[in-house]
Short mmCIF file of C-alpha atoms in Angstrom, two decimals:
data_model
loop_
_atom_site.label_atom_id
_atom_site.label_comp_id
_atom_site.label_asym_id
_atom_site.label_seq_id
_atom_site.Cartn_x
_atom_site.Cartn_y
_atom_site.Cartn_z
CA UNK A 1014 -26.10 -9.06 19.35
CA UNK A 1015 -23.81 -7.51 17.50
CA UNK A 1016 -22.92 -3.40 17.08
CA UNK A 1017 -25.32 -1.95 14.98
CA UNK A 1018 -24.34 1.88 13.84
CA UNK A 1019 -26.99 4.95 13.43
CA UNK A 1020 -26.64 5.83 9.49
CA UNK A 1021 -23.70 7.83 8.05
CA UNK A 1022 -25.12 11.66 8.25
CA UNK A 1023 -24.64 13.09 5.01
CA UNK A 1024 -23.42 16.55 4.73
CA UNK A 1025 -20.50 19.05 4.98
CA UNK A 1026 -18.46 16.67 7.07
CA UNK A 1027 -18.50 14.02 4.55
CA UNK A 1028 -17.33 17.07 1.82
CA UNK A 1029 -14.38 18.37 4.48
CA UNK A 1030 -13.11 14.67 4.15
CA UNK A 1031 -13.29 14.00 0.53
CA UNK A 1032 -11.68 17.75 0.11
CA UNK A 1033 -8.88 16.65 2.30
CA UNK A 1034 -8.58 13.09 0.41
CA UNK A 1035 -8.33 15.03 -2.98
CA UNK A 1036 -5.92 17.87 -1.86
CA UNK A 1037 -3.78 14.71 -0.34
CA UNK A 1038 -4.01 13.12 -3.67
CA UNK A 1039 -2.78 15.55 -5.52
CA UNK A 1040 -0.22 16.87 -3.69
CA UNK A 1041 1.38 13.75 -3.51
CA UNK A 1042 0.54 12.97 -7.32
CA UNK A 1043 1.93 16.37 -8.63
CA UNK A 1044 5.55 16.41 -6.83
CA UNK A 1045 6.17 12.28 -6.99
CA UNK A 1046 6.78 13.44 -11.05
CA UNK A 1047 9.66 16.37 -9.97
CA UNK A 1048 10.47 13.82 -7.35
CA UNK A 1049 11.82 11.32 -9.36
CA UNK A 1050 13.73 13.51 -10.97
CA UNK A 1051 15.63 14.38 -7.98
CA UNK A 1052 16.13 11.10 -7.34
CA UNK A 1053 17.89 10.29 -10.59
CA UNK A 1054 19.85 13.44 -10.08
CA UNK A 1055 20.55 12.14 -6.25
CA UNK A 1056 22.04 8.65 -7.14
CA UNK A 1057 18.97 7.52 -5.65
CA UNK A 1058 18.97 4.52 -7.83
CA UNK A 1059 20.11 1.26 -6.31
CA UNK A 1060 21.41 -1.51 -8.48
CA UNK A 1061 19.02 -4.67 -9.08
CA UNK A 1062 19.63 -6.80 -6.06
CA UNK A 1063 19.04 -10.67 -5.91
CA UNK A 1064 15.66 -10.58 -4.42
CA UNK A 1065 14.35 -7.94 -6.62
CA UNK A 1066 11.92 -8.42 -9.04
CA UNK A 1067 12.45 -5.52 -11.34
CA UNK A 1068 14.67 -5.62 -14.46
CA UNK A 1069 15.60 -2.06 -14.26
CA UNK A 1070 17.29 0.26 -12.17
CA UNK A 1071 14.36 2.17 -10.42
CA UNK A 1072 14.82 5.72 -8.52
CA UNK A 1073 13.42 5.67 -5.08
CA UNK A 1074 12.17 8.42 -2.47
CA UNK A 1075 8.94 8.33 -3.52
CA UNK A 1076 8.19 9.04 0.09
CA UNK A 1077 9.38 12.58 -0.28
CA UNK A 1078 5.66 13.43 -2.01
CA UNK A 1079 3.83 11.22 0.20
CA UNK A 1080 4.97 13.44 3.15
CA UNK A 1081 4.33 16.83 1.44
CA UNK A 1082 0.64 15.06 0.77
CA UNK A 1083 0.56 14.47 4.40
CA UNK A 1084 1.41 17.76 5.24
CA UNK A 1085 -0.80 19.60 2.56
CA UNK A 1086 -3.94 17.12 4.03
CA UNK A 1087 -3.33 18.68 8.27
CA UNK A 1088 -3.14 21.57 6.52
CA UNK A 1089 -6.50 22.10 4.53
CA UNK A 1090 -8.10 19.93 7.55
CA UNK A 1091 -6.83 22.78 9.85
CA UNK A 1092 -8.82 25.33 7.75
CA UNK A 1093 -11.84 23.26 7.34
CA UNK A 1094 -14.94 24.07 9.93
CA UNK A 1095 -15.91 21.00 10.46
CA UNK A 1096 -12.09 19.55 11.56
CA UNK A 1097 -10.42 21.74 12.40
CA UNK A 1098 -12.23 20.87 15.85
CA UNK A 1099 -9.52 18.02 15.92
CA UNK A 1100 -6.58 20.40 16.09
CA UNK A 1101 -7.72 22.45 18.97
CA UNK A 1102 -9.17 19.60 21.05
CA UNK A 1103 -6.29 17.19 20.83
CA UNK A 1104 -2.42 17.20 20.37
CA UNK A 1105 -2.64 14.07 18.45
CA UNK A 1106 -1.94 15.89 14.96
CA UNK A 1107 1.23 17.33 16.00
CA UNK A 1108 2.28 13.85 17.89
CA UNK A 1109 1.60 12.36 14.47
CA UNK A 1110 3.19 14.78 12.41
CA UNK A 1111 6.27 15.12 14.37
CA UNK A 1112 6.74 11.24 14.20
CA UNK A 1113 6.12 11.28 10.47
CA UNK A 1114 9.32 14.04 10.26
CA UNK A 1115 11.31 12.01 12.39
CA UNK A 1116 10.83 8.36 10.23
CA UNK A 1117 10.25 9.60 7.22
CA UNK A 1118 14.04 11.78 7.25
CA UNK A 1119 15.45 8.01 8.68
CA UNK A 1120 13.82 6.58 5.48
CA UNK A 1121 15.11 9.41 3.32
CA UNK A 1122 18.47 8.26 4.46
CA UNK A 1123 18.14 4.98 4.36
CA UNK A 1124 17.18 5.25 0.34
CA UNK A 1125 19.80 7.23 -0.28
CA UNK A 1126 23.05 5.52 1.81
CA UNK A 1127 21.41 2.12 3.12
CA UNK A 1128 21.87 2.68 6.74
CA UNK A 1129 22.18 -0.54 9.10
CA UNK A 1130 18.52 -2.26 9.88
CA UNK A 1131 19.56 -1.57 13.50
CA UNK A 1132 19.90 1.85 13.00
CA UNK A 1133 16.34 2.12 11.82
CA UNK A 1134 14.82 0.13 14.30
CA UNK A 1135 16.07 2.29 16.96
CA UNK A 1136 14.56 5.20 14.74
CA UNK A 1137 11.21 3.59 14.59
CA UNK A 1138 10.91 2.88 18.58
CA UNK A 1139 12.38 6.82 18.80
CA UNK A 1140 9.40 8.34 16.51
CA UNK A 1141 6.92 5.88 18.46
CA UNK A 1142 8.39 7.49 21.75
CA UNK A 1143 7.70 10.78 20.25
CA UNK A 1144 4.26 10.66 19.29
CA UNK A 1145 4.00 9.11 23.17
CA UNK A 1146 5.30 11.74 25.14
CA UNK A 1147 2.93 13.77 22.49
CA UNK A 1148 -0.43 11.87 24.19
CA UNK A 1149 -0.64 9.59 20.95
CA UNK A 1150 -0.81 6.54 23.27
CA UNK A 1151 -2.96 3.65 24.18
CA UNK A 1152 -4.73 4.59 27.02
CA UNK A 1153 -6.70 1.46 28.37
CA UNK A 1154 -8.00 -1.95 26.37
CA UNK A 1155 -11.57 -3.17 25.98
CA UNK A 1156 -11.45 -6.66 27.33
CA UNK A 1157 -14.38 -9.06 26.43
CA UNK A 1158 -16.54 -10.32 29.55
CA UNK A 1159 -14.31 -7.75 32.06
CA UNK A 1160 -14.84 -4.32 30.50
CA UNK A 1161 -12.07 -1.33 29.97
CA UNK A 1162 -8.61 -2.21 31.56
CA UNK A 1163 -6.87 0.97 32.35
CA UNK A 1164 -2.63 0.98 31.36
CA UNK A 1165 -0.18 2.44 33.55
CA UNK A 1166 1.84 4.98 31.89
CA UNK A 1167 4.75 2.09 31.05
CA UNK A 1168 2.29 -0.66 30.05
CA UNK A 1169 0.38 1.80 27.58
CA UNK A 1170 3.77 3.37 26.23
CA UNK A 1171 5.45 -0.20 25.75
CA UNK A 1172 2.00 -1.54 24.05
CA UNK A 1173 2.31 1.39 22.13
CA UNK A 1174 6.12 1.54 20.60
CA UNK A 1175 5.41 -2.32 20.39
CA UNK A 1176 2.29 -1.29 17.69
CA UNK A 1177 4.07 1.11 15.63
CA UNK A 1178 7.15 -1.01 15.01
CA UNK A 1179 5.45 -4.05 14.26
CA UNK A 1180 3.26 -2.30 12.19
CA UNK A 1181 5.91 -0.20 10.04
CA UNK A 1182 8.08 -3.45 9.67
CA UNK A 1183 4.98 -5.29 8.32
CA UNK A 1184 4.41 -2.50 5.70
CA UNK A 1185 8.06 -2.32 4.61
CA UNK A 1186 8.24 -6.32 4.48
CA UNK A 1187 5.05 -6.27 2.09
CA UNK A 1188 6.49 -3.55 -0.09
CA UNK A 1189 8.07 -5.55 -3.05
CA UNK A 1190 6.23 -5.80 -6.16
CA UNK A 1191 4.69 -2.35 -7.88
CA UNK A 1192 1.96 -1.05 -6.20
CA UNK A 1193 1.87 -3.53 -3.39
CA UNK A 1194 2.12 -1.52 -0.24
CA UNK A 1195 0.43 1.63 -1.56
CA UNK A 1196 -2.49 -0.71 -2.72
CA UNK A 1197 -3.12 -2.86 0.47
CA UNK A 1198 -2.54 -0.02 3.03
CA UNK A 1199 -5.07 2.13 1.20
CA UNK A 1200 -7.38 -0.93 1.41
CA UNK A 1201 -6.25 -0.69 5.20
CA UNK A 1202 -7.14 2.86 5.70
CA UNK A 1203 -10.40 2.47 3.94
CA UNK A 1204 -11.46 0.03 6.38
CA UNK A 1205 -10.22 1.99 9.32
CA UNK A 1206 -12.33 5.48 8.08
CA UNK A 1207 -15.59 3.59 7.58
CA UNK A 1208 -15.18 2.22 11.42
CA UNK A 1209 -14.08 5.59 12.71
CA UNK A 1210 -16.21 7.98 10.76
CA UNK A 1211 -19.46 5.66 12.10
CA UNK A 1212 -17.84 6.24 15.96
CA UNK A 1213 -17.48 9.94 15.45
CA UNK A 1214 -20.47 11.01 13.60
CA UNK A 1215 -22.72 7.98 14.20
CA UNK A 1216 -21.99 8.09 17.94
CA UNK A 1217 -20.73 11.63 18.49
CA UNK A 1218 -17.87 9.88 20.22
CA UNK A 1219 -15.23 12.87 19.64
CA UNK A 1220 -12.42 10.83 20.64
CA UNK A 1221 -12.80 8.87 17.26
CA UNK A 1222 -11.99 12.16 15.12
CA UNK A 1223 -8.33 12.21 15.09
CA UNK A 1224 -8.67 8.84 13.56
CA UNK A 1225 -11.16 9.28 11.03
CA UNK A 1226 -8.48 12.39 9.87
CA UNK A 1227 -5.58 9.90 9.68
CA UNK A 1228 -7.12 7.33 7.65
CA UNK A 1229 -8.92 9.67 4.71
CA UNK A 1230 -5.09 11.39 5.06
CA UNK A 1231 -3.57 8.04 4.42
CA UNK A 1232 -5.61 7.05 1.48
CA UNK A 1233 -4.85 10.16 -0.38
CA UNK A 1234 -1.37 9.35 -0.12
CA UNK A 1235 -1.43 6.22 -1.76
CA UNK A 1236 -3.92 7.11 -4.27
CA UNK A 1237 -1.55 9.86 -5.46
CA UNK A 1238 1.43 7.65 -5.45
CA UNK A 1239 -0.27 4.49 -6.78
CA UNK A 1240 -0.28 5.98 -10.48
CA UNK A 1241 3.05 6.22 -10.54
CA UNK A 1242 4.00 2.93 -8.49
CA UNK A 1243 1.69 0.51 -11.37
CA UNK A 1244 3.57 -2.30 -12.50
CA UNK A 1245 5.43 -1.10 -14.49
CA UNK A 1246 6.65 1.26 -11.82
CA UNK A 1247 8.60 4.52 -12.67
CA UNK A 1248 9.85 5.24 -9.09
CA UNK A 1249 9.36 3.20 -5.81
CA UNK A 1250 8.40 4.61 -2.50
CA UNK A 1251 11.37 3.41 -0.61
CA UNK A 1252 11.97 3.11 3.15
CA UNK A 1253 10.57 6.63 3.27
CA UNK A 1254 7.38 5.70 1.99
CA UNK A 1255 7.11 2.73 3.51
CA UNK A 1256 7.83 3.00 6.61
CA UNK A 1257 5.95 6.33 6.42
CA UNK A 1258 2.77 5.10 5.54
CA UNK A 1259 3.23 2.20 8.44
CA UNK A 1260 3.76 4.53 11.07
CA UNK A 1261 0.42 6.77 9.89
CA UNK A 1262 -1.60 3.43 9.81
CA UNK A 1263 -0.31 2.66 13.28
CA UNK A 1264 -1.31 6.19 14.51
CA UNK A 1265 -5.09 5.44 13.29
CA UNK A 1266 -4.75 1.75 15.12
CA UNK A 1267 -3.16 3.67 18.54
CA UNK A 1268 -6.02 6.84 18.10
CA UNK A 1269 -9.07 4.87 17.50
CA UNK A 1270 -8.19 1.96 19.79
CA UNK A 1271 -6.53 3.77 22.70
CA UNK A 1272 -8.68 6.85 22.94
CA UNK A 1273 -12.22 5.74 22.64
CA UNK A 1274 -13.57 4.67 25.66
CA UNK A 1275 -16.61 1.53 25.52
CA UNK A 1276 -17.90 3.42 28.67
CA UNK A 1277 -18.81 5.73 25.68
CA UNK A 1278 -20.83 3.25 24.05
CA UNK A 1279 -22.97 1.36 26.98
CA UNK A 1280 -25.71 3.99 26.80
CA UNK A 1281 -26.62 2.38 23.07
CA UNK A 1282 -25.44 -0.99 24.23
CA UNK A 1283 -27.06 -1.13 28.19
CA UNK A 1284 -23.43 -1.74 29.81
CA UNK A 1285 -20.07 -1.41 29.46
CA UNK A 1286 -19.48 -5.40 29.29
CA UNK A 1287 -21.92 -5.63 26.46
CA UNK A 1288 -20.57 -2.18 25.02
CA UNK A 1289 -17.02 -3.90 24.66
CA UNK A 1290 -18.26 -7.47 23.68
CA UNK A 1291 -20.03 -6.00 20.92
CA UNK A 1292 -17.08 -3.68 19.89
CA UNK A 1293 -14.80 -6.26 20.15
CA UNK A 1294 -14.46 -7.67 16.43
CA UNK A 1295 -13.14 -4.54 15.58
CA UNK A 1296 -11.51 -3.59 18.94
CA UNK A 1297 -9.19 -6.24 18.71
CA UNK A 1298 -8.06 -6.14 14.95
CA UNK A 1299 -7.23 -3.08 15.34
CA UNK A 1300 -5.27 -3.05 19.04
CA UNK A 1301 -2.64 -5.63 17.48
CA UNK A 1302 -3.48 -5.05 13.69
CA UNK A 1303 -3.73 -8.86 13.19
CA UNK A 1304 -6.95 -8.55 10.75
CA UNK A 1305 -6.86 -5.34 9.22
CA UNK A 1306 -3.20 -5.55 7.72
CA UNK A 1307 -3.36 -9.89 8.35
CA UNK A 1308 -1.47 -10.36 5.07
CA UNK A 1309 1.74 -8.09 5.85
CA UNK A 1310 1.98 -9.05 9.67
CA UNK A 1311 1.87 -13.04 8.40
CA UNK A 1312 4.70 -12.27 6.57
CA UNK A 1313 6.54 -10.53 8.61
CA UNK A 1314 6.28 -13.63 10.67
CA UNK A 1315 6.84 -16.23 8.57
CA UNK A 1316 10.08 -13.81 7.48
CA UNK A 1317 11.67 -13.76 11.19
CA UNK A 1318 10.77 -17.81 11.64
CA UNK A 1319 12.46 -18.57 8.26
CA UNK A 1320 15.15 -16.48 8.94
CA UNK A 1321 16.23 -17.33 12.06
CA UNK A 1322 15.64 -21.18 11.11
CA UNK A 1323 18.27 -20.61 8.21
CA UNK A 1324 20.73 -19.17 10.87
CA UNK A 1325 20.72 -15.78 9.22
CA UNK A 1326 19.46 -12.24 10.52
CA UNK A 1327 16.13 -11.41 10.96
CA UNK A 1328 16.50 -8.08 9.15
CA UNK A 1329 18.35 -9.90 6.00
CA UNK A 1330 16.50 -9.77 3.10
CA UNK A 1331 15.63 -12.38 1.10
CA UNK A 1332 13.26 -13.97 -1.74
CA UNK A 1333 10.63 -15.80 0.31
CA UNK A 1334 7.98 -13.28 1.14
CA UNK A 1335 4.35 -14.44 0.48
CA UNK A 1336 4.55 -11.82 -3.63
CA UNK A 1337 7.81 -13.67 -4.32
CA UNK A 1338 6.17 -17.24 -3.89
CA UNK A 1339 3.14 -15.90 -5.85
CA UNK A 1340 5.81 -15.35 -9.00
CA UNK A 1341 7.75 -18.69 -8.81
CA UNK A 1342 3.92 -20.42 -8.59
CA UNK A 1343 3.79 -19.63 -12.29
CA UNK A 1344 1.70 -15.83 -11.30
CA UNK A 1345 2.06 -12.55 -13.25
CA UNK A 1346 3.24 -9.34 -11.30
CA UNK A 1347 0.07 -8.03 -11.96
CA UNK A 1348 -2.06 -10.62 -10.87
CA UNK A 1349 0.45 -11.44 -7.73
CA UNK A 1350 -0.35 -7.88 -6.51
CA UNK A 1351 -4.54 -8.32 -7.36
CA UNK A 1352 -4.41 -11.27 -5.20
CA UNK A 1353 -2.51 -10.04 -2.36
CA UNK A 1354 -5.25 -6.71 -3.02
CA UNK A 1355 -8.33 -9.24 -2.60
CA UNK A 1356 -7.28 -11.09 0.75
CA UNK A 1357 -6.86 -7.69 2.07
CA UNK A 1358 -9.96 -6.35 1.20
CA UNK A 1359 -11.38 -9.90 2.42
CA UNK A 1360 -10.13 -9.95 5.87
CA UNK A 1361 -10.46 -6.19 6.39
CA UNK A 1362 -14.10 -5.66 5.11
CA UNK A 1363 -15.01 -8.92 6.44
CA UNK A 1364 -13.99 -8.18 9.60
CA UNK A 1365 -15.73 -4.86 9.27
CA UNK A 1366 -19.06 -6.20 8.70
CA UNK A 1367 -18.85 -8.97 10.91
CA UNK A 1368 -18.36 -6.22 13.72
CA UNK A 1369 -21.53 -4.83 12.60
CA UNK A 1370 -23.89 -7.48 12.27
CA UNK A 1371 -21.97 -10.15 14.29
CA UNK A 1372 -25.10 -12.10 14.74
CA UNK A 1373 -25.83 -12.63 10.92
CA UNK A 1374 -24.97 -16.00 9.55
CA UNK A 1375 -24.82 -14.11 5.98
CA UNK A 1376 -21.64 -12.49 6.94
CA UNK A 1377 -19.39 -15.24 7.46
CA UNK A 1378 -21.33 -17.20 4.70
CA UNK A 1379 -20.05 -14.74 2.38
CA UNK A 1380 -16.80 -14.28 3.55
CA UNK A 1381 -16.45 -18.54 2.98
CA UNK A 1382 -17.61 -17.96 -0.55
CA UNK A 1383 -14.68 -15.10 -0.99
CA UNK A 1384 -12.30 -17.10 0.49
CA UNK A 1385 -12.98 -20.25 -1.74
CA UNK A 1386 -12.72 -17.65 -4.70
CA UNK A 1387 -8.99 -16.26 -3.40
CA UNK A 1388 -8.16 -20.07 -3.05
CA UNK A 1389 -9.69 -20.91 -6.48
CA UNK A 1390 -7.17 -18.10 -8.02
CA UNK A 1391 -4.22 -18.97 -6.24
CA UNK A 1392 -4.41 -22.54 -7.39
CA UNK A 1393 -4.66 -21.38 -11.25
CA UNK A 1394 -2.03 -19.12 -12.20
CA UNK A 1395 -1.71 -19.72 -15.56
CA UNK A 1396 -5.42 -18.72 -16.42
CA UNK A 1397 -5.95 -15.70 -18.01
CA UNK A 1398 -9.67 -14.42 -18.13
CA UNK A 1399 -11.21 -12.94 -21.10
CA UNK A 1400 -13.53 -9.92 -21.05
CA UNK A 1401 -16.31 -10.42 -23.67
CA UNK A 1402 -16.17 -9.17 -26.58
CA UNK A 1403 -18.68 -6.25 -26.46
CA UNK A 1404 -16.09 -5.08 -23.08
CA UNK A 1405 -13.13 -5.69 -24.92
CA UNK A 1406 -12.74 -1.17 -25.61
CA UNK A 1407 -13.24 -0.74 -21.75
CA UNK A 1408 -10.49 -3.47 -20.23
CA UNK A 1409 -6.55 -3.71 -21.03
CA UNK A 1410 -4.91 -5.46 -24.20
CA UNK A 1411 -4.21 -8.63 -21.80
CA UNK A 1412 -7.76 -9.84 -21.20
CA UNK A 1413 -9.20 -8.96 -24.65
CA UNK A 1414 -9.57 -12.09 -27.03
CA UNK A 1415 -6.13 -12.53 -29.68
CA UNK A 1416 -7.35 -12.42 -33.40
CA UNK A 1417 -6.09 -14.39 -35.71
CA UNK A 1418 -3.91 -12.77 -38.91
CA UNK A 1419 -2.64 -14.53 -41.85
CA UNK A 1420 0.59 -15.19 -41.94
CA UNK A 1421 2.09 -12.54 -44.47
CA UNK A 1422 5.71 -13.57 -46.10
CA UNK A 1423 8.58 -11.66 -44.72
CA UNK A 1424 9.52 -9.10 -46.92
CA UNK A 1425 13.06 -6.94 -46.37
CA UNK A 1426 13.09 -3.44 -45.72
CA UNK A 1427 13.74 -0.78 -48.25
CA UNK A 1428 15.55 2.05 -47.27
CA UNK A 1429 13.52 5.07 -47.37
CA UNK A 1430 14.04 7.94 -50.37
CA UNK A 1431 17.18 10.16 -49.61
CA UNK A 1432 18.72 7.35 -46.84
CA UNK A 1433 21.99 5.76 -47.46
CA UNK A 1434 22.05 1.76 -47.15
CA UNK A 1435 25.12 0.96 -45.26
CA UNK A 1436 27.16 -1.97 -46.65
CA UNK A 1437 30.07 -3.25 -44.86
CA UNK A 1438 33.38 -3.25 -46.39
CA UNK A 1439 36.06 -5.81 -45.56
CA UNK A 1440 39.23 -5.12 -44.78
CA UNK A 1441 42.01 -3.86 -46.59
CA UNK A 1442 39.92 -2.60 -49.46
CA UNK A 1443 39.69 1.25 -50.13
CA UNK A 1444 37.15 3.45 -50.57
CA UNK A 1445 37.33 3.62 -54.51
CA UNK A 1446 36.89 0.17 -54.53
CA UNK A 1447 34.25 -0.17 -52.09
CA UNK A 1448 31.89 2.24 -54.31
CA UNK A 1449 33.24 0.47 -57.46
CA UNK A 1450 31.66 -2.98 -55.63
CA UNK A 1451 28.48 -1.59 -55.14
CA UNK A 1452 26.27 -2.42 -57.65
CA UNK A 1453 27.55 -6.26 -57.23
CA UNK A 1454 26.48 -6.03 -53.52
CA UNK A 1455 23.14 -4.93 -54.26
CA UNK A 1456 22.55 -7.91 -56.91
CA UNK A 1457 23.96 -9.75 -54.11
CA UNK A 1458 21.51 -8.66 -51.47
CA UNK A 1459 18.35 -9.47 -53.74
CA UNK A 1460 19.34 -12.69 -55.19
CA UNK A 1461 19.84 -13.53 -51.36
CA UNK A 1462 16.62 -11.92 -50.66
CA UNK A 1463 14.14 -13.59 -53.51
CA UNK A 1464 16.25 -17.02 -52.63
#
């Protein structure tokens, strides 16, 4: 029987969480506008590389606001009644935020002087070891049939550097087409605070609350950098976003999955074996994020295999991630980037309420449906859909119907009252000559005009 959850409560915590959302939002909306700035000033402004997809040169650091929205969002949650709880009951805020420092000044960096990959790898397992020694760490693993396995200190700290680079790699792979990343780890986050705010305030589990912070944090940061990151994109996040975001989504994964014990959840379950069979759709997606972020840890598989098979690196970059093959299949940018968006939300939210009603043959009937519908869309790129006609005011240029206008004969431009008509002169001839020749060259010019 599968995990059902007491209904969301509805009150001031669910206002503390869309106040933090909003303040994170805007925070990181507000400065990414002065941020791009700086990074024009900077020289933060690579030039177009083979694999990229973008025609102009773009500034990066975009992950300079995302941090200040991070920070502004612990902030207000540290003044708010109803979380501020989180900060004096657990160190995982300041584990979180000092990791965030530490990856997102190794991003900041990177945008700026493209440091070696091998550099930032050891950068990423160094913030994961901080936000260890911090108590951010996997703790013990529900195990279906056997119950909670408890980690030595080694096993729990390897499991848990292991997590946050594989998860920060997978976001930084996936971040190549406008409003990609942003997009699918907001999706990400979404489905992380629905699963953690049900644990904290459906179950009273407190352990779940540090969690349910980092996601609503996380989506405000994309939301406020997403209107600037739209295809066409006016300044990208960079490694510092990137890898940013990745290592925030990895601290919800380690929080939620680490800290909350199924022993917690027997008493609505009956045991602790049935507790952590029943939890275990969501347990598990989110110990090794295989479901939640699917789509960027496929390819940063399929990256490494292909890599490797081709004798290069597996850090060198090239034009064979799963967006890039959406483009050559004959896709749009914006439609690549909707697709990639839907098979998030598919495997995420599916997964999500499979967890909950894991006994309900509806659930993975629809998610068949959706799936055929993803496959149906991949396999016609070229097909643009049309919004009716009375919808045509409400939806962009693209997708309203083209009307026909008669063909009107091409007429040359006048030059306005008061504006001189410039008429070249060949060489050798003088000036008085040149105005002398005037009058011809107009005849000239309309003859050749009527004709």
């Amino acid at each position: 029987m599968g995990l059902r959850w007491p209904a969301i409560p509805v009150g001031q915590p669910v206002r503390d969480y869309l106040l933090t959302l909003c303040v994170t939002a805007a925070v990181t909306y507000l400065l990414t506008g002065p941020v791009r700035k700086f990074a024009i000033a900077a020289g933060a402004m690579p030039e177009i590389r083979a694999r990229d997809v973008h025609r102009e040169p773009t500034p990066r650091l975009g992950g300079i606001a995302m941090f200040f929205g991070l920070c502004a969002g612990l902030l207000v949650a540290d003044h708010l009644t109803n979380l501020n709880s989180v900060f004096e009951l657990s160190n995982e805020p300041r584990a979180l935020l000092s990791g965030a420092a530490l990856i997102w000044l190794i991003g900041v960096l990177d945008d700026k002087f493209e440091i070696d990959a091998l550099i930032k790898l050891g950068g990423q397992m160094i913030a994961a070891g901080v936000m260890v020694m911090q108590g951010l760490t996997i703790l013990w693993l529900p195990i279906p049939g056997i119950g909670t396995v408890a980690l030595t200190q080694w096993q729990g700290t390897l499991l848990t550097v292991a997590l946050v680079v594989i998860t920060i790699n997978a976001v930084n792979f996936v971040d190549g087409l406008d409003g990609l990343a942003a997009g699918m780890v907001c999706i990400a986050a979404a489905a992380f605070f629905l699963y953690a705010y049900r644990i904290w305030y459906g179950f009273t589990i407190e352990a779940a609350a540090p969690a349910t912070l980092f996601a609503v944090i996380l989506m405000g940061m994309c939301l406020g950098f997403l209107p600037h990151n739209m295809h066409p994109a006016r300044i990208f996040m960079g490694d510092s976003g990137s890898m940013l975001i990745g290592l925030v989504l990895a601290a919800s994964a380690i929080s939620i999955t680490g800290q909350v014990d199924p022993d917690a959840l027997k008493i609505f379950e009956g045991s602790t074996r049935e507790a952590t069979h029943a939890a275990l759709p969501v347990f598990i997606p989110l110990l090794l994020p295989l479901t939640i972020i699917a789509i960027p840890v496929a390819d940063l598989v399929l990256a490494i295999v292909r890599r490797t098979w081709n004798g290069q690196s597996p850090f060198a970059a090239d034009r064979g991630h799963l967006h890039h093959r959406l483009l050559e299949i004959g896709h749009s940018h914006s439609r690549a980037v909707l697709i990639m968006y839907f098979w998030s939300a598919l495997i995420a939210f599916g997964t999500l309420a499979y967890s909950v009603h894991s006994a309900s043959m509806w659930i993975v009937l629809v998610i068949v449906a959706l799936s055929a519908i993803g496959l149906v869309l991949l396999l016609l790129p070229r097909f643009t859909p049309r919004a009716p006609r009375w919808a045509e005011a409400f939806v962009p240029p693209r997708y309203r119907r083209r009307k026909v206008e008669p063909v009107a004969a091409a007429a040359a431009p006048s030059p306005s009252y008061g504006e001189e008509e410039r008429v070249p002169v060949p060489a050798g001839v003088n000036g008085a000559t040149a105005l002398s020749a005037l009058p011809e060259l107009h005849d000239r010019r309309k003859a050749g005009t009527r004709g």
